[in-house]
Amino acid sequence: MKNLIVTIDGPAASGKEKISKYISRRWRLKHLDSGILYRRLAYILLKDSININNLNEIKNKLQEINSISFQKSKKIRTQEISKFASKIAVYGFVRNFINKLQHNFVKINKNKKGFVIDGRDIGSVVFKKADLKLYIDVNPEIRAKRRYKQLIDSGEKSIYPKILKDIELRDKTDILRKNSPLVIPKNSFIIDNNGSFKETINQIKKILPKI
């Protein structure tokens, strides 16, 4: 039996992870956060002092990596790691490396009912033939406020105007990058996440009632 695949795409800090976790619990689907993989890789490169402007250094390091943890960790949720992850994500060979990990994840867990996978190119590139595609839409100011609160709650010092600037820059980078730019995937449902989470859930329930 074919595994059900639900993709969640959207810009940085749009609430993809929270929405994916809700869908995972509500419809008993295994959750995969592609952002964790990019952050994990960024952490490895940063820890090993790899020059991200030297493509050969990155490629050589990737050949040494046998696996990457899919688990969350506070150490990879910092602004520094976020910026680093954004910089390496523009490279096609890095995205191919991460995409392979995601496809392997689905194959290894083929006994599961299905998957909900979130990122910035999941429905448009990684899983083009997904059974259901959602795109999360939130304006930059609201995303910056939510990200600011998240960082403060986790004990990391932060400044709202700087976060907003970083998010707007990240959006520009994601949209304009040559490899797998951020787009609204074909045949996807757009979810407005500018309001309360309850309002967002109500939109989702109308789309995913029978899976």
mmCIF file of C-alpha atoms in Angstrom:
data_model
loop_
_atom_site.group_PDB
_atom_site.id
_atom_site.type_symbol
_atom_site.label_atom_id
_atom_site.label_comp_id
_atom_site.label_asym_id
_atom_site.label_seq_id
_atom_site.Cartn_x
_atom_site.Cartn_y
_atom_site.Cartn_z
ATOM 1 C CA MET A 1 0.000 0.000 0.000
ATOM 2 C CA LYS A 2 1.317 3.425 -0.971
ATOM 3 C CA ASN A 3 2.323 5.723 1.890
ATOM 4 C CA LEU A 4 0.308 8.923 2.161
ATOM 5 C CA ILE A 5 2.455 12.051 1.809
ATOM 6 C CA VAL A 6 1.337 15.529 2.916
ATOM 7 C CA THR A 7 3.727 18.398 2.187
ATOM 8 C CA ILE A 8 3.865 21.692 4.064
ATOM 9 C CA ASP A 9 5.694 24.521 2.308
ATOM 10 C CA GLY A 10 6.123 28.128 3.317
ATOM 11 C CA PRO A 11 8.634 30.857 4.167
ATOM 12 C CA ALA A 12 10.852 30.977 7.244
ATOM 13 C CA ALA A 13 9.044 31.169 10.601
ATOM 14 C CA SER A 14 5.610 30.700 9.023
ATOM 15 C CA GLY A 15 4.584 28.024 11.522
ATOM 16 C CA LYS A 16 5.206 24.986 9.320
ATOM 17 C CA GLU A 17 6.600 22.897 12.175
ATOM 18 C CA LYS A 18 3.707 23.592 14.549
ATOM 19 C CA ILE A 19 1.142 22.886 11.831
ATOM 20 C CA SER A 20 2.964 19.712 10.770
ATOM 21 C CA LYS A 21 3.055 18.440 14.350
ATOM 22 C CA TYR A 22 -0.680 19.030 14.685
ATOM 23 C CA ILE A 23 -1.381 17.124 11.468
ATOM 24 C CA SER A 24 1.006 14.378 12.600
ATOM 25 C CA ARG A 25 -0.920 13.883 15.864
ATOM 26 C CA ARG A 26 -4.417 14.371 14.475
ATOM 27 C CA TRP A 27 -4.075 12.063 11.469
ATOM 28 C CA ARG A 28 -1.332 9.757 12.838
ATOM 29 C CA LEU A 29 1.288 10.612 10.235
ATOM 30 C CA LYS A 30 5.047 10.534 10.816
ATOM 31 C CA HIS A 31 6.543 14.024 10.837
ATOM 32 C CA LEU A 32 9.726 15.048 9.047
ATOM 33 C CA ASP A 33 11.084 18.583 9.428
ATOM 34 C CA SER A 34 13.513 19.183 6.552
ATOM 35 C CA GLY A 35 14.766 22.343 8.260
ATOM 36 C CA ILE A 36 16.328 20.213 10.993
ATOM 37 C CA LEU A 37 18.504 18.496 8.404
ATOM 38 C CA TYR A 38 19.793 21.799 7.016
ATOM 39 C CA ARG A 39 20.403 23.084 10.539
ATOM 40 C CA ARG A 40 22.172 19.871 11.556
ATOM 41 C CA LEU A 41 24.403 20.089 8.497
ATOM 42 C CA ALA A 42 25.104 23.769 9.174
ATOM 43 C CA TYR A 43 26.050 22.905 12.757
ATOM 44 C CA ILE A 44 28.457 20.200 11.551
ATOM 45 C CA LEU A 45 30.114 22.527 9.041
ATOM 46 C CA LEU A 46 30.376 25.347 11.564
ATOM 47 C CA LYS A 47 31.768 23.069 14.269
ATOM 48 C CA ASP A 48 34.410 21.712 11.883
ATOM 49 C CA SER A 49 35.327 25.234 10.665
ATOM 50 C CA ILE A 50 34.374 24.485 7.057
ATOM 51 C CA ASN A 51 34.571 27.530 4.772
ATOM 52 C CA ILE A 52 31.065 27.748 3.282
ATOM 53 C CA ASN A 53 32.411 29.810 0.384
ATOM 54 C CA ASN A 54 34.680 26.935 -0.597
ATOM 55 C CA LEU A 55 32.482 24.440 -2.436
ATOM 56 C CA ASN A 56 35.150 21.743 -2.494
ATOM 57 C CA GLU A 57 35.484 21.892 1.307
ATOM 58 C CA ILE A 58 31.742 21.407 1.701
ATOM 59 C CA LYS A 59 31.620 18.587 -0.872
ATOM 60 C CA ASN A 60 34.502 16.777 0.806
ATOM 61 C CA LYS A 61 32.773 17.090 4.175
ATOM 62 C CA LEU A 62 29.510 15.714 2.784
ATOM 63 C CA GLN A 63 31.366 12.619 1.607
ATOM 64 C CA GLU A 64 32.449 12.011 5.198
ATOM 65 C CA ILE A 65 28.915 12.212 6.602
ATOM 66 C CA ASN A 66 27.150 8.849 6.801
ATOM 67 C CA SER A 67 24.000 10.057 8.541
ATOM 68 C CA ILE A 68 22.388 13.108 10.130
ATOM 69 C CA SER A 69 20.103 13.051 13.148
ATOM 70 C CA PHE A 70 16.456 13.956 12.549
ATOM 71 C CA GLN A 71 16.011 14.928 16.206
ATOM 72 C CA LYS A 72 15.392 18.469 17.419
ATOM 73 C CA SER A 73 17.948 20.220 19.606
ATOM 74 C CA LYS A 74 18.230 23.682 21.142
ATOM 75 C CA LYS A 75 21.807 23.977 19.925
ATOM 76 C CA ILE A 76 20.626 24.110 16.291
ATOM 77 C CA ARG A 77 17.801 26.612 16.883
ATOM 78 C CA THR A 78 20.021 29.683 17.205
ATOM 79 C CA GLN A 79 20.045 32.661 14.842
ATOM 80 C CA GLU A 80 23.656 31.872 13.924
ATOM 81 C CA ILE A 81 22.788 28.353 12.777
ATOM 82 C CA SER A 82 19.722 29.669 10.960
ATOM 83 C CA LYS A 83 21.825 32.117 8.932
ATOM 84 C CA PHE A 84 24.455 29.464 8.232
ATOM 85 C CA ALA A 85 21.790 27.005 7.075
ATOM 86 C CA SER A 86 20.344 29.642 4.753
ATOM 87 C CA LYS A 87 23.742 30.225 3.144
ATOM 88 C CA ILE A 88 24.471 26.573 2.391
ATOM 89 C CA ALA A 89 20.902 25.917 1.219
ATOM 90 C CA VAL A 90 21.551 27.837 -2.005
ATOM 91 C CA TYR A 91 23.917 25.132 -3.244
ATOM 92 C CA GLY A 92 22.305 22.534 -5.475
ATOM 93 C CA PHE A 93 24.560 19.699 -4.309
ATOM 94 C CA VAL A 94 23.662 20.459 -0.676
ATOM 95 C CA ARG A 95 19.951 20.350 -1.480
ATOM 96 C CA ASN A 96 20.430 17.075 -3.376
ATOM 97 C CA PHE A 97 22.211 15.646 -0.335
ATOM 98 C CA ILE A 98 19.366 16.665 2.007
ATOM 99 C CA ASN A 99 16.677 15.538 -0.461
ATOM 100 C CA LYS A 100 18.247 12.077 -0.607
ATOM 101 C CA LEU A 101 18.085 11.862 3.197
ATOM 102 C CA GLN A 102 14.376 12.731 3.084
ATOM 103 C CA HIS A 103 13.562 10.106 0.461
ATOM 104 C CA ASN A 104 15.535 7.517 2.429
ATOM 105 C CA PHE A 105 13.585 8.476 5.558
ATOM 106 C CA VAL A 106 10.308 7.687 3.777
ATOM 107 C CA LYS A 107 11.659 4.378 2.434
ATOM 108 C CA ILE A 108 12.991 3.265 5.809
ATOM 109 C CA ASN A 109 9.650 4.050 7.485
ATOM 110 C CA LYS A 110 7.484 2.549 4.729
ATOM 111 C CA ASN A 111 5.469 0.629 7.330
ATOM 112 C CA LYS A 112 3.947 3.914 8.530
ATOM 113 C CA LYS A 113 0.488 5.132 7.463
ATOM 114 C CA GLY A 114 2.042 8.194 5.894
ATOM 115 C CA PHE A 115 4.127 11.304 6.351
ATOM 116 C CA VAL A 116 3.748 15.027 6.830
ATOM 117 C CA ILE A 117 6.897 16.769 5.616
ATOM 118 C CA ASP A 118 7.626 20.474 5.903
ATOM 119 C CA GLY A 119 10.159 22.782 4.309
ATOM 120 C CA ARG A 120 10.564 25.336 1.527
ATOM 121 C CA ASP A 121 10.660 23.089 -1.532
ATOM 122 C CA ILE A 122 8.935 19.919 -0.364
ATOM 123 C CA GLY A 123 5.822 20.030 -2.540
ATOM 124 C CA SER A 124 7.497 21.837 -5.418
ATOM 125 C CA VAL A 125 10.679 19.733 -5.725
ATOM 126 C CA VAL A 126 11.286 16.954 -3.181
ATOM 127 C CA PHE A 127 7.869 15.249 -3.280
ATOM 128 C CA LYS A 128 6.195 16.616 -6.399
ATOM 129 C CA LYS A 129 3.680 13.767 -6.455
ATOM 130 C CA ALA A 130 2.539 14.223 -2.853
ATOM 131 C CA ASP A 131 -1.073 13.292 -2.121
ATOM 132 C CA LEU A 132 -1.807 16.668 -0.564
ATOM 133 C CA LYS A 133 0.124 19.939 -0.613
ATOM 134 C CA LEU A 134 -0.314 22.880 1.747
ATOM 135 C CA TYR A 135 1.377 26.286 1.525
ATOM 136 C CA ILE A 136 1.508 28.387 4.699
ATOM 137 C CA ASP A 137 1.110 32.122 4.191
ATOM 138 C CA VAL A 138 2.025 34.652 6.922
ATOM 139 C CA ASN A 139 3.203 38.243 6.565
ATOM 140 C CA PRO A 140 6.825 39.001 7.603
ATOM 141 C CA GLU A 141 5.927 41.223 10.585
ATOM 142 C CA ILE A 142 3.874 38.511 12.271
ATOM 143 C CA ARG A 143 6.552 35.913 11.566
ATOM 144 C CA ALA A 144 9.190 38.187 13.106
ATOM 145 C CA LYS A 145 7.102 38.731 16.257
ATOM 146 C CA ARG A 146 6.548 35.001 16.698
ATOM 147 C CA ARG A 147 10.218 34.232 16.104
ATOM 148 C CA TYR A 148 11.223 36.952 18.574
ATOM 149 C CA LYS A 149 8.983 35.458 21.273
ATOM 150 C CA GLN A 150 10.327 31.979 20.544
ATOM 151 C CA LEU A 151 13.935 33.121 20.966
ATOM 152 C CA ILE A 152 13.204 35.097 24.141
ATOM 153 C CA ASP A 153 11.317 32.147 25.652
ATOM 154 C CA SER A 154 14.286 29.892 24.896
ATOM 155 C CA GLY A 155 16.633 32.270 26.711
ATOM 156 C CA GLU A 156 18.393 33.712 23.658
ATOM 157 C CA LYS A 157 18.843 37.482 23.483
ATOM 158 C CA SER A 158 17.258 39.016 20.423
ATOM 159 C CA ILE A 159 16.040 42.281 18.881
ATOM 160 C CA TYR A 160 12.779 42.420 16.912
ATOM 161 C CA PRO A 161 13.896 44.832 14.133
ATOM 162 C CA LYS A 162 16.929 42.647 13.469
ATOM 163 C CA ILE A 163 14.789 39.499 13.303
ATOM 164 C CA LEU A 164 12.406 41.191 10.854
ATOM 165 C CA LYS A 165 15.335 42.262 8.692
ATOM 166 C CA ASP A 166 16.774 38.722 8.780
ATOM 167 C CA ILE A 167 13.418 37.193 7.814
ATOM 168 C CA GLU A 168 12.951 39.598 4.905
ATOM 169 C CA LEU A 169 16.485 38.822 3.731
ATOM 170 C CA ARG A 170 15.832 35.084 4.103
ATOM 171 C CA ASP A 171 12.652 35.425 2.029
ATOM 172 C CA LYS A 172 14.553 37.223 -0.715
ATOM 173 C CA THR A 173 17.292 34.573 -0.700
ATOM 174 C CA ASP A 174 14.795 31.696 -0.755
ATOM 175 C CA ILE A 175 12.707 33.197 -3.551
ATOM 176 C CA LEU A 176 15.600 34.265 -5.775
ATOM 177 C CA ARG A 177 17.948 31.311 -5.321
ATOM 178 C CA LYS A 178 18.702 29.325 -8.465
ATOM 179 C CA ASN A 179 18.262 25.893 -6.895
ATOM 180 C CA SER A 180 14.769 24.993 -5.636
ATOM 181 C CA PRO A 181 13.457 28.521 -4.997
ATOM 182 C CA LEU A 182 10.551 29.065 -2.620
ATOM 183 C CA VAL A 183 7.304 28.952 -4.616
ATOM 184 C CA ILE A 184 3.703 27.995 -4.047
ATOM 185 C CA PRO A 185 3.658 24.354 -5.215
ATOM 186 C CA LYS A 186 1.332 23.426 -8.060
ATOM 187 C CA ASN A 187 -2.077 22.151 -6.870
ATOM 188 C CA SER A 188 -1.435 23.230 -3.265
ATOM 189 C CA PHE A 189 -3.945 24.674 -0.794
ATOM 190 C CA ILE A 190 -2.941 28.045 0.680
ATOM 191 C CA ILE A 191 -3.373 28.215 4.466
ATOM 192 C CA ASP A 192 -3.635 31.667 6.044
ATOM 193 C CA ASN A 193 -1.682 31.495 9.316
ATOM 194 C CA ASN A 194 -1.798 35.212 10.145
ATOM 195 C CA GLY A 195 -4.449 34.699 12.801
ATOM 196 C CA SER A 196 -4.832 32.339 15.747
ATOM 197 C CA PHE A 197 -3.779 28.715 15.575
ATOM 198 C CA LYS A 198 -7.409 27.701 16.049
ATOM 199 C CA GLU A 199 -8.325 29.596 12.885
ATOM 200 C CA THR A 200 -5.503 27.837 11.050
ATOM 201 C CA ILE A 201 -6.633 24.427 12.325
ATOM 202 C CA ASN A 202 -10.188 25.077 11.129
ATOM 203 C CA GLN A 203 -8.876 25.683 7.603
ATOM 204 C CA ILE A 204 -6.864 22.462 7.715
ATOM 205 C CA LYS A 205 -9.770 20.374 9.019
ATOM 206 C CA LYS A 206 -11.805 21.327 5.959
ATOM 207 C CA ILE A 207 -9.045 20.058 3.689
ATOM 208 C CA LEU A 208 -7.874 16.936 5.546
ATOM 209 C CA PRO A 209 -11.052 15.407 7.041
ATOM 210 C CA LYS A 210 -10.856 11.948 5.486
ATOM 211 C CA ILE A 211 -7.194 10.992 5.172
#
